Coordinates of N, CA and C and ligand atoms in Angstrom, one line a residue:
M187 N 0.9 -0.8 0.2 CA 0.1 -0.1 -0.6 C 1.1 1.6 0.2
I188 N 0.0 1.9 -0.9 CA 1.5 3.7 -0.8 C 1.1 4.4 0.0
D189 N 1.4 4.0 1.1 CA 1.3 4.9 2.5 C 1.4 6.9 1.8
M190 N 1.4 7.7 2.8 CA 1.0 9.3 1.9 C 2.4 10.5 2.1
Y191 N 3.1 9.8 3.0 CA 4.5 10.1 2.5 C 4.5 10.3 0.8
Q192 N 4.7 8.7 0.7 CA 4.9 8.0 -0.5 C 3.8 8.5 -1.4
E193 N 3.2 9.1 -1.4 CA 1.9 9.4 -1.7 C 2.3 11.3 -2.9
E194 N 3.4 11.4 -1.2 CA 3.2 12.8 -1.5 C 4.7 13.0 -2.8
L195 N 5.3 13.1 -1.6 CA 6.5 12.0 -3.1 C 6.8 12.0 -4.5
L196 N 5.3 11.5 -4.5 CA 6.0 11.0 -5.7 C 4.7 12.3 -6.8
E197 N 4.4 13.0 -6.3 CA 3.6 14.2 -6.7 C 4.4 14.8 -7.0
H198 N 6.2 15.3 -5.9 CA 6.4 15.9 -6.1 C 8.2 15.6 -7.5
Y199 N 8.3 14.1 -7.2 CA 9.0 13.8 -8.5 C 8.3 14.1 -9.6
K200 N 6.3 13.7 -9.8 CA 5.6 14.2 -10.9 C 5.7 15.6 -11.8
S201 N 5.1 17.0 -10.4 CA 5.1 17.7 -10.6 C 6.2 18.9 -9.9
P202 N 7.7 18.7 -10.4 CA 8.8 18.9 -9.6 C 8.3 20.8 -9.4
R203 N 9.0 21.5 -8.2 CA 8.9 22.5 -7.5 C 9.6 22.7 -8.2
N204 N 10.5 24.4 -8.1 CA 11.5 25.1 -8.9 C 12.3 24.7 -9.6
S205 N 11.7 24.3 -10.7 CA 12.2 23.2 -11.7 C 12.8 24.4 -12.7
G206 N 14.1 23.5 -12.9 CA 14.5 24.5 -15.0 C 15.4 25.7 -14.2
K207 N 16.1 26.2 -14.9 CA 17.1 27.6 -14.6 C 16.3 29.1 -14.5
I208 N 17.4 29.1 -14.0 CA 17.4 30.3 -13.5 C 17.9 31.3 -14.4
E209 N 17.5 32.5 -15.4 CA 18.6 33.5 -15.9 C 19.2 34.3 -15.1
N210 N 21.1 34.5 -15.4 CA 21.2 35.7 -14.7 C 21.7 35.0 -13.2
P211 N 21.8 34.1 -13.2 CA 21.8 32.7 -11.9 C 22.5 34.2 -11.6
S212 N 23.0 34.1 -10.1 CA 24.8 34.2 -9.4 C 24.9 33.0 -8.8
V213 N 24.6 32.4 -9.6 CA 25.6 31.2 -9.1 C 24.9 29.4 -9.3
E214 N 25.9 28.4 -10.4 CA 25.5 27.4 -11.3 C 26.3 26.7 -11.1
F215 N 25.5 25.1 -10.8 CA 26.2 24.2 -9.8 C 26.3 22.8 -10.8
H216 N 26.7 21.9 -11.5 CA 26.3 21.0 -11.4 C 27.0 20.5 -11.1
D217 N 26.3 18.5 -10.9 CA 26.5 17.3 -9.4 C 26.2 16.4 -10.1
T218 N 26.3 14.9 -9.9 CA 26.4 14.0 -10.6 C 26.1 13.5 -9.4
N219 N 25.2 11.4 -9.3 CA 25.7 10.8 -8.6 C 26.0 9.9 -9.3
P220 N 27.4 9.7 -8.8 CA 28.2 8.8 -9.6 C 27.9 7.2 -9.4
L221 N 27.6 6.8 -9.0 CA 26.0 5.2 -8.5 C 25.9 5.7 -10.3
C222 N 24.8 6.1 -10.3 CA 24.2 6.6 -11.4 C 24.6 6.2 -12.5
G223 N 24.8 7.9 -12.5 CA 25.0 9.2 -13.4 C 24.0 9.9 -14.2
D224 N 22.8 10.1 -12.4 CA 22.4 10.6 -12.3 C 22.9 12.3 -12.3
E225 N 22.3 13.3 -13.2 CA 22.0 14.7 -12.4 C 21.6 15.9 -12.2
V226 N 22.3 16.3 -11.0 CA 21.3 17.8 -11.4 C 22.1 18.8 -11.2
T227 N 21.2 20.4 -12.0 CA 21.7 21.4 -12.0 C 21.7 22.7 -11.6
V228 N 22.3 23.4 -10.1 CA 21.4 24.3 -9.8 C 21.3 25.8 -10.2
T229 N 20.9 26.4 -9.8 CA 21.2 27.3 -10.7 C 21.0 28.6 -9.2
A230 N 21.4 29.0 -8.9 CA 20.1 30.0 -8.1 C 21.3 31.6 -8.1
K231 N 19.9 33.0 -8.0 CA 20.2 33.9 -7.2 C 20.3 34.3 -5.4
I232 N 21.8 34.9 -5.0 CA 21.5 34.4 -3.8 C 22.0 37.2 -3.5
K233 N 21.7 37.3 -2.4 CA 21.8 38.4 -2.6 C 22.4 39.3 -1.5
N234 N 22.7 39.9 -0.9 CA 23.3 40.2 0.4 C 23.1 39.5 1.5
N235 N 23.2 37.1 1.3 CA 23.7 36.2 1.6 C 22.1 35.4 2.3
I236 N 21.3 35.9 1.3 CA 19.9 35.4 1.8 C 20.0 34.8 -0.2
V237 N 19.2 33.9 -0.4 CA 19.2 33.0 -1.9 C 18.3 33.7 -1.4
K238 N 17.7 34.0 -2.3 CA 16.5 35.1 -3.3 C 15.2 33.7 -3.4
N239 N 16.0 33.3 -4.3 CA 15.8 32.7 -5.4 C 16.3 30.7 -5.7
L240 N 15.3 30.4 -6.0 CA 17.1 29.1 -7.0 C 16.4 27.3 -7.4
K241 N 16.5 27.0 -8.6 CA 15.8 26.2 -9.2 C 16.9 24.7 -9.7
F242 N 16.1 23.8 -9.8 CA 17.3 22.5 -10.0 C 16.6 21.9 -11.4
E243 N 17.0 21.8 -12.3 CA 17.0 20.8 -13.1 C 17.7 19.5 -12.8
S244 N 16.2 18.2 -12.8 CA 17.2 17.1 -11.7 C 16.6 15.9 -13.3
R245 N 17.5 15.2 -13.6 CA 17.7 13.7 -14.5 C 17.3 12.3 -13.7
G246 N 16.6 11.7 -12.9 CA 17.0 11.3 -11.0 C 16.0 10.2 -12.1
C247 N 16.3 9.4 -10.6 CA 15.5 9.1 -9.4 C 14.2 9.7 -9.6
A248 N 12.9 8.9 -8.6 CA 11.8 9.5 -8.0 C 12.7 10.4 -6.6
I249 N 13.7 9.9 -6.4 CA 13.9 9.8 -4.9 C 14.5 11.6 -5.0
S250 N 15.8 11.8 -5.7 CA 16.3 12.5 -6.5 C 15.6 13.8 -6.8
V251 N 14.3 13.7 -7.4 CA 14.3 14.6 -7.8 C 13.0 14.6 -6.9
A252 N 12.1 14.3 -6.6 CA 11.8 14.6 -5.2 C 12.0 15.1 -4.2
S253 N 13.7 15.2 -4.0 CA 14.2 15.8 -3.3 C 14.2 17.3 -2.8
A254 N 14.9 17.1 -4.2 CA 14.9 18.4 -5.4 C 13.9 19.0 -4.8
S255 N 12.8 19.2 -5.7 CA 11.4 19.4 -5.2 C 11.7 19.7 -4.0
K256 N 11.1 19.3 -2.7 CA 10.8 19.4 -1.5 C 12.1 20.4 -0.8
L257 N 13.7 19.8 -1.2 CA 14.5 21.4 -0.8 C 14.0 21.4 -1.4
S258 N 14.3 22.6 -2.3 CA 14.2 23.8 -2.8 C 12.9 24.7 -2.8
E259 N 12.5 24.9 -1.5 CA 10.6 24.7 -1.2 C 11.3 25.7 0.6
Q260 N 12.3 24.9 1.1 CA 13.1 25.2 2.4 C 14.2 26.0 2.1
I261 N 15.0 26.3 0.9 CA 15.7 27.1 1.0 C 15.5 28.8 0.7
K262 N 14.7 29.0 -0.3 CA 14.4 29.8 -0.6 C 14.2 31.2 0.8
G263 N 14.7 32.0 1.0 CA 14.6 33.0 2.0 C 15.9 32.2 3.6
K264 N 16.7 31.0 3.5 CA 18.0 31.3 4.2 C 19.0 31.6 3.8
T265 N 19.6 32.3 4.4 CA 20.6 32.6 4.9 C 22.2 31.4 4.1
V266 N 23.2 31.3 3.6 CA 24.0 31.4 2.9 C 24.0 29.9 3.8
N267 N 24.9 31.0 5.1 CA 25.0 29.6 6.6 C 23.7 28.9 6.5
E268 N 23.2 29.3 6.6 CA 21.9 28.0 7.6 C 21.9 26.9 6.2
V269 N 21.6 27.4 5.0 CA 21.8 26.3 4.4 C 23.1 26.0 4.3
L270 N 24.2 26.1 4.5 CA 25.3 25.0 4.6 C 25.3 24.3 6.0
K271 N 24.7 24.5 6.8 CA 24.6 24.5 8.3 C 23.2 22.8 7.8
L272 N 22.7 23.0 7.1 CA 22.3 22.1 6.0 C 22.3 20.8 7.0
D273 N 21.9 19.5 7.4 CA 22.5 17.8 7.5 C 21.7 16.9 6.5
N274 N 22.4 15.8 6.9 CA 21.5 14.4 5.9 C 20.0 14.2 6.9
Q275 N 20.4 14.7 7.9 CA 18.9 14.3 9.3 C 17.9 15.1 8.0
F276 N 18.4 17.1 8.0 CA 17.1 17.7 7.4 C 16.8 17.2 6.3
V277 N 17.1 16.3 5.0 CA 17.1 15.8 3.9 C 16.2 15.0 3.9
L278 N 16.6 13.9 5.4 CA 15.8 12.5 5.2 C 14.8 13.2 6.0
D279 N 14.7 13.1 7.2 CA 13.6 14.2 7.7 C 12.7 14.6 6.0
L280 N 12.5 15.4 5.5 CA 11.5 16.1 4.2 C 11.2 15.3 3.5
V281 N 12.3 13.6 3.8 CA 11.9 13.2 2.4 C 10.8 13.0 3.2
G282 N 11.2 11.6 4.1 CA 9.8 11.3 4.8 C 9.9 9.8 5.1
V283 N 10.3 9.1 4.0 CA 10.8 7.1 4.1 C 11.7 7.1 4.1
P284 N 11.8 5.8 4.4 CA 13.3 5.0 5.4 C 13.2 5.0 3.7
I285 N 15.1 5.5 3.4 CA 15.8 5.6 2.5 C 16.9 4.1 2.5
S286 N 16.8 3.7 1.8 CA 17.8 2.0 2.4 C 19.1 3.1 1.3
A287 N 20.2 2.7 2.2 CA 22.0 3.5 2.2 C 22.4 3.8 0.8
M288 N 22.2 3.0 -0.5 CA 21.8 3.1 -1.6 C 21.3 4.4 -2.4
R289 N 20.3 4.5 -2.0 CA 19.6 5.5 -1.7 C 19.5 7.2 -1.4
L290 N 20.8 7.3 -0.9 CA 21.3 7.8 0.5 C 21.4 8.6 -0.5
K291 N 22.5 8.7 -1.4 CA 23.4 9.2 -2.4 C 21.9 9.9 -3.8
C292 N 21.3 9.2 -3.3 CA 20.1 10.0 -5.3 C 19.3 11.3 -3.9
A293 N 19.5 11.1 -2.7 CA 18.5 12.2 -1.8 C 18.8 13.3 -1.2
L294 N 20.1 12.9 -1.1 CA 21.2 14.0 -1.2 C 21.8 15.1 -2.3
L295 N 22.1 14.6 -3.3 CA 23.0 15.1 -4.9 C 21.9 16.4 -4.3
S296 N 20.9 16.8 -3.8 CA 20.5 18.1 -4.5 C 21.2 19.6 -3.1
L297 N 20.8 18.8 -2.1 CA 21.6 19.3 -1.2 C 23.0 19.5 -1.4
K298 N 23.4 18.9 -1.3 CA 24.9 18.5 -1.5 C 25.5 19.3 -2.7
A299 N 24.9 19.3 -3.7 CA 24.4 20.6 -5.2 C 24.4 22.3 -4.7
I300 N 23.5 21.9 -3.8 CA 23.6 23.6 -3.7 C 24.3 24.5 -2.4
Q301 N 25.0 23.0 -1.9 CA 25.9 24.2 -0.9 C 27.2 24.1 -1.6
K302 N 28.1 23.0 -2.5 CA 28.4 23.0 -3.6 C 29.0 24.6 -4.3
A303 N 27.3 24.7 -4.4 CA 27.0 26.2 -4.8 C 27.7 27.3 -4.9
I304 N 27.5 27.5 -2.6 CA 27.1 28.6 -2.1 C 28.9 28.0 -1.6
I305 N 29.4 27.4 -1.1 CA 30.5 27.2 -1.9 C 31.8 28.7 -2.8
Q306 N 31.5 28.2 -3.4 CA 31.8 29.5 -4.9 C 31.6 30.2 -4.8
Y307 N 30.5 30.5 -4.7 CA 29.0 32.1 -4.1 C 30.3 32.0 -3.3
K308 N 31.2 32.3 -2.1 CA 31.1 32.4 -1.5 C 33.4 33.3 -1.5
E309 N 33.6 31.8 -1.9 CA 34.9 32.2 -2.3 C 35.5 33.3 -4.1
K310 N 34.3 33.6 -4.3 CA 34.3 34.4 -5.4 C 35.2 36.5 -4.9
Ligands
LIG639 FE1 20.6 8.4 -9.6 FE2 19.0 7.8 -8.2 S1 19.6 6.4 -9.0 S2 20.0 9.9 -8.2

């Protein structure tokens, strides 16, 4: 039986929020899951150290696309330092379904991408 969380995840997978690319982003970062080759590109607008807008372009499994979608809703409006402090558990709580060790990389792909993008931004 599909439970509520799975249904919600599936819905995010089918219509991911903040999907695509932002024009003239402050940062752009492309990342892949080496285990499967799935990809994500994050673009973000950052102003006064606040993530004003971000989009993920994901090509991957349901967990990776749905977690990017859910994460995008949480990150808008956070400061860059707040985003850097988000940990794996934050994403796992967002996803809300038990995830095997194999799928952990899928769920974390988008978080790692936005964090690497922000590190790049801070180094500029
Ligand atoms: Fe590729 Fe999940 S199987 S990101």
